[in-house]
Amino acid sequence: MCSRSPAIRNGSPILGKVVQPGKTDPRLWPPTASPYTTLGYTNGLGFADLGSETDADVRYETAGDNRRIDLTLIDTTAPGFHQEALVPLSSETHAGEDVGIYARGPGARLFSGTMEQHMIFHVMNRMGNLEGAAGAALN
C-alpha cells in the first residue's frame, strides 16, 4: 500500500510549498517548523535563491548549500530558485519533471506518452503485483 503524508494535499503547487489540507497559506504549515517544498531532490548542489535568473548554468558557478533553509519568505516559484538536496553532490541525477514512457505488450495502454513520474510505480505495481509479491516474501 502506498502511503502519503497527510500534510500534502492534492493541488499543492509542484514548484510551491506544501499546503496543509483545508488551508490556503503554506506559511501555516507545518505549525512548528519552516515550510518545505512539494517537490524535493535527493541529491544535487542544494538550495540557491538566484531570484529571476533563468540561465540554469549559473547555478553551477555558485557554491552548494545543503543546510535546512527557512523558506517562509522565499519565492519557491521564482525561476532562480533551486531546491534543497538531501545528499550533496556536484550535480543531480534526476529532477521532478514528467517522464516520457512507452511500452508494448500486456498493459501497454497504461503507458502512453508523458506522465507524472509517481504514476509509473503505480502502473508497474498493478501489472506486476509488486506489493503483493513483497508482502508474500515477508510472510
Short mmCIF file of N, CA and C in Angstrom, two decimals:
data_model
loop_
_atom_site.label_atom_id
_atom_site.label_comp_id
_atom_site.label_asym_id
_atom_site.label_seq_id
_atom_site.Cartn_x
_atom_site.Cartn_y
_atom_site.Cartn_z
N MET A 1 0.84 -1.17 0.00
CA MET A 1 0.00 0.00 0.00
C MET A 1 0.89 1.23 0.00
N CYS A 2 0.59 2.16 -0.83
CA CYS A 2 1.37 3.39 -0.93
C CYS A 2 0.86 4.38 0.11
N SER A 3 1.74 4.89 0.92
CA SER A 3 1.31 5.88 1.91
C SER A 3 1.76 7.25 1.46
N ARG A 4 0.99 8.26 1.86
CA ARG A 4 1.39 9.62 1.54
C ARG A 4 1.18 10.45 2.78
N SER A 5 1.99 11.44 2.91
CA SER A 5 1.93 12.31 4.07
C SER A 5 0.58 13.00 4.16
N PRO A 6 -0.05 13.01 5.33
CA PRO A 6 -1.32 13.72 5.46
C PRO A 6 -1.15 15.22 5.30
N ALA A 7 0.08 15.70 5.33
CA ALA A 7 0.32 17.14 5.21
C ALA A 7 0.22 17.62 3.77
N ILE A 8 0.41 16.72 2.83
CA ILE A 8 0.38 17.11 1.43
C ILE A 8 -0.99 16.78 0.87
N ARG A 9 -1.64 17.78 0.32
CA ARG A 9 -2.94 17.53 -0.29
C ARG A 9 -2.81 17.66 -1.80
N ASN A 10 -3.70 17.00 -2.49
CA ASN A 10 -3.73 17.19 -3.94
C ASN A 10 -3.95 18.66 -4.22
N GLY A 11 -3.27 19.17 -5.20
CA GLY A 11 -3.41 20.58 -5.53
C GLY A 11 -2.30 21.45 -4.97
N SER A 12 -1.42 20.89 -4.14
CA SER A 12 -0.26 21.68 -3.71
C SER A 12 0.57 21.95 -4.95
N PRO A 13 0.98 23.19 -5.17
CA PRO A 13 1.72 23.51 -6.40
C PRO A 13 3.05 22.78 -6.46
N ILE A 14 3.37 22.19 -7.60
CA ILE A 14 4.58 21.39 -7.72
C ILE A 14 5.84 22.21 -7.46
N LEU A 15 5.85 23.49 -7.80
CA LEU A 15 7.02 24.33 -7.55
C LEU A 15 6.85 25.17 -6.29
N GLY A 16 5.76 25.01 -5.61
CA GLY A 16 5.49 25.82 -4.43
C GLY A 16 5.76 25.06 -3.14
N LYS A 17 5.14 25.56 -2.09
CA LYS A 17 5.30 24.97 -0.76
C LYS A 17 4.09 24.10 -0.45
N VAL A 18 4.31 23.10 0.41
CA VAL A 18 3.23 22.21 0.81
C VAL A 18 2.16 23.01 1.54
N VAL A 19 0.92 22.74 1.19
CA VAL A 19 -0.21 23.41 1.80
C VAL A 19 -0.98 22.38 2.64
N GLN A 20 -1.24 22.72 3.89
CA GLN A 20 -1.97 21.84 4.79
C GLN A 20 -3.40 21.69 4.28
N PRO A 21 -3.97 20.49 4.36
CA PRO A 21 -5.36 20.32 3.93
C PRO A 21 -6.29 21.33 4.60
N GLY A 22 -7.13 21.96 3.81
CA GLY A 22 -8.07 22.93 4.34
C GLY A 22 -7.52 24.33 4.50
N LYS A 23 -6.24 24.53 4.22
CA LYS A 23 -5.60 25.84 4.35
C LYS A 23 -5.21 26.34 2.96
N THR A 24 -4.97 27.61 2.83
CA THR A 24 -4.54 28.16 1.56
C THR A 24 -3.17 28.82 1.66
N ASP A 25 -2.68 29.03 2.85
CA ASP A 25 -1.41 29.73 3.04
C ASP A 25 -0.34 28.76 3.52
N PRO A 26 0.69 28.44 2.68
CA PRO A 26 1.71 27.48 3.07
C PRO A 26 2.51 27.90 4.29
N ARG A 27 2.46 29.19 4.66
CA ARG A 27 3.21 29.62 5.84
C ARG A 27 2.58 29.08 7.12
N LEU A 28 1.38 28.53 7.02
CA LEU A 28 0.70 27.99 8.19
C LEU A 28 1.05 26.54 8.45
N TRP A 29 1.85 25.92 7.57
CA TRP A 29 2.15 24.50 7.72
C TRP A 29 3.61 24.24 7.42
N PRO A 30 4.27 23.38 8.14
CA PRO A 30 3.84 22.80 9.40
C PRO A 30 3.91 23.83 10.52
N PRO A 31 3.09 23.67 11.53
CA PRO A 31 2.99 24.72 12.56
C PRO A 31 4.25 24.92 13.40
N THR A 32 5.11 23.91 13.49
CA THR A 32 6.28 24.02 14.37
C THR A 32 7.59 24.05 13.61
N ALA A 33 7.54 24.13 12.29
CA ALA A 33 8.77 24.11 11.51
C ALA A 33 8.62 25.01 10.30
N SER A 34 9.73 25.29 9.64
CA SER A 34 9.64 26.12 8.44
C SER A 34 8.99 25.31 7.32
N PRO A 35 8.36 25.99 6.37
CA PRO A 35 7.70 25.30 5.26
C PRO A 35 8.70 24.51 4.42
N TYR A 36 8.18 23.58 3.67
CA TYR A 36 9.02 22.81 2.76
C TYR A 36 8.31 22.71 1.42
N THR A 37 9.06 22.40 0.37
CA THR A 37 8.51 22.38 -0.97
C THR A 37 7.82 21.06 -1.28
N THR A 38 6.85 21.12 -2.17
CA THR A 38 6.15 19.92 -2.62
C THR A 38 7.14 18.98 -3.30
N LEU A 39 7.95 19.53 -4.18
CA LEU A 39 8.95 18.77 -4.91
C LEU A 39 10.25 18.75 -4.11
N GLY A 40 10.87 17.61 -4.02
CA GLY A 40 12.13 17.52 -3.30
C GLY A 40 13.17 16.80 -4.13
N TYR A 41 14.42 17.05 -3.84
CA TYR A 41 15.51 16.39 -4.54
C TYR A 41 16.34 15.59 -3.54
N THR A 42 16.72 14.39 -3.94
CA THR A 42 17.56 13.58 -3.08
C THR A 42 19.00 14.06 -3.13
N ASN A 43 19.46 14.43 -4.32
CA ASN A 43 20.87 14.83 -4.43
C ASN A 43 21.03 16.04 -5.33
N GLY A 44 22.18 16.67 -5.24
CA GLY A 44 22.48 17.83 -6.06
C GLY A 44 23.22 18.89 -5.27
N LEU A 45 23.33 20.07 -5.86
CA LEU A 45 24.04 21.18 -5.23
C LEU A 45 23.30 21.75 -4.02
N GLY A 46 22.01 21.59 -3.99
CA GLY A 46 21.25 22.11 -2.86
C GLY A 46 20.70 23.50 -3.11
N PHE A 47 20.21 24.10 -2.05
CA PHE A 47 19.49 25.37 -2.11
C PHE A 47 20.30 26.51 -2.72
N ALA A 48 19.61 27.28 -3.54
CA ALA A 48 20.13 28.56 -4.04
C ALA A 48 18.93 29.41 -4.39
N ASP A 49 19.00 30.68 -4.04
CA ASP A 49 17.95 31.63 -4.41
C ASP A 49 18.59 32.66 -5.33
N LEU A 50 18.49 32.41 -6.63
CA LEU A 50 19.09 33.30 -7.62
C LEU A 50 18.07 34.26 -8.22
N GLY A 51 16.94 34.41 -7.53
CA GLY A 51 15.92 35.38 -7.93
C GLY A 51 15.32 35.10 -9.29
N SER A 52 15.44 36.06 -10.20
CA SER A 52 14.82 35.92 -11.51
C SER A 52 15.78 35.34 -12.56
N GLU A 53 16.93 34.85 -12.14
CA GLU A 53 17.91 34.28 -13.06
C GLU A 53 17.30 33.07 -13.79
N THR A 54 17.39 33.05 -15.11
CA THR A 54 16.83 31.94 -15.88
C THR A 54 17.88 31.05 -16.53
N ASP A 55 19.14 31.45 -16.47
CA ASP A 55 20.21 30.64 -17.04
C ASP A 55 20.60 29.56 -16.03
N ALA A 56 20.18 28.34 -16.27
CA ALA A 56 20.41 27.25 -15.32
C ALA A 56 21.90 26.98 -15.09
N ASP A 57 22.74 27.28 -16.06
CA ASP A 57 24.18 27.04 -15.91
C ASP A 57 24.80 27.91 -14.82
N VAL A 58 24.20 29.04 -14.52
CA VAL A 58 24.73 29.92 -13.47
C VAL A 58 24.76 29.20 -12.13
N ARG A 59 23.84 28.28 -11.91
CA ARG A 59 23.79 27.54 -10.65
C ARG A 59 25.09 26.79 -10.39
N TYR A 60 25.70 26.29 -11.43
CA TYR A 60 26.93 25.50 -11.26
C TYR A 60 28.14 26.37 -10.97
N GLU A 61 27.97 27.69 -11.06
CA GLU A 61 29.05 28.62 -10.72
C GLU A 61 28.95 29.10 -9.27
N THR A 62 27.92 28.64 -8.55
CA THR A 62 27.74 29.04 -7.15
C THR A 62 27.96 27.83 -6.25
N ALA A 63 28.34 28.09 -5.02
CA ALA A 63 28.60 27.00 -4.08
C ALA A 63 27.30 26.33 -3.65
N GLY A 64 27.38 25.04 -3.35
CA GLY A 64 26.23 24.31 -2.86
C GLY A 64 25.91 24.70 -1.42
N ASP A 65 24.65 24.58 -1.05
CA ASP A 65 24.21 24.90 0.31
C ASP A 65 23.22 23.83 0.74
N ASN A 66 23.66 22.89 1.57
CA ASN A 66 22.81 21.78 1.97
C ASN A 66 22.27 21.89 3.37
N ARG A 67 22.20 23.12 3.87
CA ARG A 67 21.54 23.32 5.17
C ARG A 67 20.03 23.29 4.97
N ARG A 68 19.28 23.08 6.05
CA ARG A 68 17.82 23.22 6.00
C ARG A 68 17.54 24.71 6.03
N ILE A 69 16.84 25.21 5.02
CA ILE A 69 16.60 26.63 4.84
C ILE A 69 15.17 26.97 5.26
N ASP A 70 14.97 28.09 5.94
CA ASP A 70 13.62 28.56 6.25
C ASP A 70 13.07 29.22 4.98
N LEU A 71 12.11 28.59 4.36
CA LEU A 71 11.57 29.04 3.08
C LEU A 71 10.37 29.97 3.24
N THR A 72 10.08 30.39 4.46
CA THR A 72 8.89 31.20 4.72
C THR A 72 8.80 32.41 3.79
N LEU A 73 9.86 33.16 3.63
CA LEU A 73 9.82 34.39 2.84
C LEU A 73 10.46 34.24 1.45
N ILE A 74 10.74 33.01 1.04
CA ILE A 74 11.39 32.77 -0.24
C ILE A 74 10.36 32.32 -1.27
N ASP A 75 10.41 32.92 -2.46
CA ASP A 75 9.51 32.55 -3.54
C ASP A 75 10.07 31.32 -4.24
N THR A 76 9.50 30.17 -3.92
CA THR A 76 9.99 28.91 -4.48
C THR A 76 9.55 28.72 -5.93
N THR A 77 8.71 29.62 -6.44
CA THR A 77 8.29 29.53 -7.84
C THR A 77 9.12 30.42 -8.75
N ALA A 78 10.05 31.19 -8.18
CA ALA A 78 10.91 32.08 -8.97
C ALA A 78 11.83 31.26 -9.87
N PRO A 79 12.13 31.73 -11.06
CA PRO A 79 12.99 30.98 -11.99
C PRO A 79 14.35 30.62 -11.41
N GLY A 80 14.89 31.44 -10.52
CA GLY A 80 16.22 31.19 -9.97
C GLY A 80 16.23 30.41 -8.67
N PHE A 81 15.07 29.88 -8.24
CA PHE A 81 15.04 29.08 -7.01
C PHE A 81 15.51 27.66 -7.33
N HIS A 82 16.42 27.15 -6.51
CA HIS A 82 16.89 25.78 -6.65
C HIS A 82 16.60 25.04 -5.36
N GLN A 83 16.06 23.85 -5.49
CA GLN A 83 15.60 23.04 -4.36
C GLN A 83 16.74 22.65 -3.41
N GLU A 84 16.34 22.43 -2.17
CA GLU A 84 17.28 21.84 -1.21
C GLU A 84 17.57 20.41 -1.67
N ALA A 85 18.68 19.85 -1.22
CA ALA A 85 19.02 18.47 -1.57
C ALA A 85 19.46 17.73 -0.32
N LEU A 86 19.06 16.47 -0.22
CA LEU A 86 19.40 15.66 0.94
C LEU A 86 20.87 15.24 0.92
N VAL A 87 21.36 14.84 -0.25
CA VAL A 87 22.74 14.37 -0.38
C VAL A 87 23.51 15.35 -1.26
N PRO A 88 24.56 15.99 -0.72
CA PRO A 88 25.30 16.97 -1.51
C PRO A 88 26.15 16.30 -2.60
N LEU A 89 25.90 16.71 -3.84
CA LEU A 89 26.67 16.25 -4.99
C LEU A 89 26.91 17.43 -5.92
N SER A 90 27.84 17.29 -6.83
CA SER A 90 28.15 18.39 -7.76
C SER A 90 27.08 18.55 -8.84
N SER A 91 26.20 17.57 -9.00
CA SER A 91 25.08 17.67 -9.93
C SER A 91 23.99 16.70 -9.46
N GLU A 92 22.78 16.88 -10.00
CA GLU A 92 21.70 15.99 -9.61
C GLU A 92 21.54 14.89 -10.64
N THR A 93 20.90 13.78 -10.24
CA THR A 93 20.74 12.67 -11.17
C THR A 93 19.35 12.59 -11.76
N HIS A 94 18.36 13.23 -11.14
CA HIS A 94 17.01 13.20 -11.69
C HIS A 94 16.20 14.32 -11.04
N ALA A 95 15.37 14.93 -11.83
CA ALA A 95 14.55 16.03 -11.33
C ALA A 95 13.10 15.58 -11.20
N GLY A 96 12.20 16.52 -11.06
CA GLY A 96 10.81 16.20 -10.82
C GLY A 96 9.91 16.35 -12.03
N GLU A 97 10.49 16.43 -13.21
CA GLU A 97 9.66 16.64 -14.39
C GLU A 97 8.93 15.36 -14.79
N ASP A 98 7.89 15.56 -15.61
CA ASP A 98 7.17 14.41 -16.14
C ASP A 98 8.11 13.57 -16.99
N VAL A 99 7.75 12.31 -17.18
CA VAL A 99 8.62 11.36 -17.86
C VAL A 99 7.92 10.83 -19.11
N GLY A 100 8.63 10.83 -20.23
CA GLY A 100 8.12 10.21 -21.44
C GLY A 100 8.32 8.71 -21.34
N ILE A 101 7.25 7.95 -21.49
CA ILE A 101 7.37 6.50 -21.34
C ILE A 101 6.39 5.80 -22.29
N TYR A 102 6.86 4.74 -22.89
CA TYR A 102 6.06 3.99 -23.85
C TYR A 102 6.31 2.51 -23.61
N ALA A 103 5.35 1.66 -24.02
CA ALA A 103 5.50 0.22 -23.79
C ALA A 103 4.77 -0.55 -24.88
N ARG A 104 5.13 -1.84 -25.00
CA ARG A 104 4.41 -2.77 -25.86
C ARG A 104 4.08 -3.99 -25.03
N GLY A 105 2.99 -4.64 -25.37
CA GLY A 105 2.60 -5.86 -24.68
C GLY A 105 1.44 -5.63 -23.73
N PRO A 106 1.15 -6.64 -22.90
CA PRO A 106 0.02 -6.53 -21.98
C PRO A 106 0.16 -5.31 -21.06
N GLY A 107 -0.88 -4.52 -20.99
CA GLY A 107 -0.86 -3.32 -20.14
C GLY A 107 -0.21 -2.12 -20.77
N ALA A 108 0.26 -2.24 -22.01
CA ALA A 108 0.97 -1.13 -22.65
C ALA A 108 0.09 0.11 -22.76
N ARG A 109 -1.22 -0.05 -22.84
CA ARG A 109 -2.12 1.09 -22.94
C ARG A 109 -2.02 2.01 -21.73
N LEU A 110 -1.52 1.48 -20.61
CA LEU A 110 -1.39 2.28 -19.40
C LEU A 110 -0.17 3.20 -19.46
N PHE A 111 0.77 2.88 -20.34
CA PHE A 111 1.94 3.74 -20.56
C PHE A 111 1.78 4.39 -21.92
N SER A 112 1.41 5.64 -21.95
CA SER A 112 1.19 6.26 -23.26
C SER A 112 1.61 7.71 -23.24
N GLY A 113 2.85 7.97 -23.61
CA GLY A 113 3.32 9.34 -23.72
C GLY A 113 3.93 9.86 -22.44
N THR A 114 3.60 11.10 -22.13
CA THR A 114 4.17 11.75 -20.96
C THR A 114 3.24 11.57 -19.76
N MET A 115 3.81 11.17 -18.63
CA MET A 115 3.01 11.01 -17.42
C MET A 115 3.81 11.43 -16.21
N GLU A 116 3.09 11.74 -15.14
CA GLU A 116 3.77 12.11 -13.90
C GLU A 116 4.55 10.91 -13.40
N GLN A 117 5.80 11.15 -12.97
CA GLN A 117 6.67 10.03 -12.65
C GLN A 117 6.16 9.16 -11.51
N HIS A 118 5.42 9.73 -10.56
CA HIS A 118 4.93 8.90 -9.45
C HIS A 118 3.92 7.86 -9.94
N MET A 119 3.28 8.10 -11.07
CA MET A 119 2.30 7.15 -11.60
C MET A 119 2.97 5.91 -12.19
N ILE A 120 4.21 6.03 -12.59
CA ILE A 120 4.91 4.88 -13.18
C ILE A 120 4.96 3.73 -12.18
N PHE A 121 5.25 4.02 -10.92
CA PHE A 121 5.27 2.96 -9.91
C PHE A 121 3.91 2.29 -9.80
N HIS A 122 2.85 3.08 -9.76
CA HIS A 122 1.51 2.52 -9.58
C HIS A 122 1.13 1.59 -10.74
N VAL A 123 1.50 1.98 -11.96
CA VAL A 123 1.21 1.12 -13.12
C VAL A 123 2.04 -0.15 -13.04
N MET A 124 3.32 -0.02 -12.74
CA MET A 124 4.19 -1.20 -12.62
C MET A 124 3.70 -2.11 -11.50
N ASN A 125 3.27 -1.52 -10.39
CA ASN A 125 2.77 -2.30 -9.27
C ASN A 125 1.53 -3.09 -9.68
N ARG A 126 0.63 -2.42 -10.39
CA ARG A 126 -0.61 -3.09 -10.83
C ARG A 126 -0.30 -4.24 -11.77
N MET A 127 0.56 -4.00 -12.73
CA MET A 127 0.85 -5.01 -13.73
C MET A 127 1.69 -6.16 -13.17
N GLY A 128 2.57 -5.86 -12.24
CA GLY A 128 3.46 -6.88 -11.71
C GLY A 128 3.14 -7.37 -10.31
N ASN A 129 2.07 -6.84 -9.71
CA ASN A 129 1.70 -7.20 -8.34
C ASN A 129 2.91 -7.10 -7.40
N LEU A 130 3.64 -6.00 -7.50
CA LEU A 130 4.87 -5.84 -6.73
C LEU A 130 4.61 -5.84 -5.22
N GLU A 131 3.59 -5.12 -4.79
CA GLU A 131 3.30 -5.09 -3.35
C GLU A 131 2.84 -6.45 -2.84
N GLY A 132 2.06 -7.17 -3.66
CA GLY A 132 1.62 -8.49 -3.26
C GLY A 132 2.80 -9.45 -3.12
N ALA A 133 3.70 -9.39 -4.09
CA ALA A 133 4.89 -10.26 -4.05
C ALA A 133 5.79 -9.90 -2.86
N ALA A 134 5.93 -8.61 -2.59
CA ALA A 134 6.76 -8.21 -1.46
C ALA A 134 6.13 -8.65 -0.15
N GLY A 135 4.81 -8.52 -0.04
CA GLY A 135 4.12 -8.95 1.17
C GLY A 135 4.25 -10.45 1.38
N ALA A 136 4.13 -11.22 0.30
CA ALA A 136 4.27 -12.68 0.40
C ALA A 136 5.68 -13.07 0.81
N ALA A 137 6.68 -12.34 0.31
CA ALA A 137 8.07 -12.65 0.65
C ALA A 137 8.36 -12.35 2.11
N LEU A 138 7.64 -11.40 2.69
CA LEU A 138 7.87 -11.05 4.09
C LEU A 138 7.17 -12.01 5.05
N ASN A 139 6.19 -12.74 4.58
CA ASN A 139 5.44 -13.68 5.46
C ASN A 139 6.04 -15.03 5.47
#
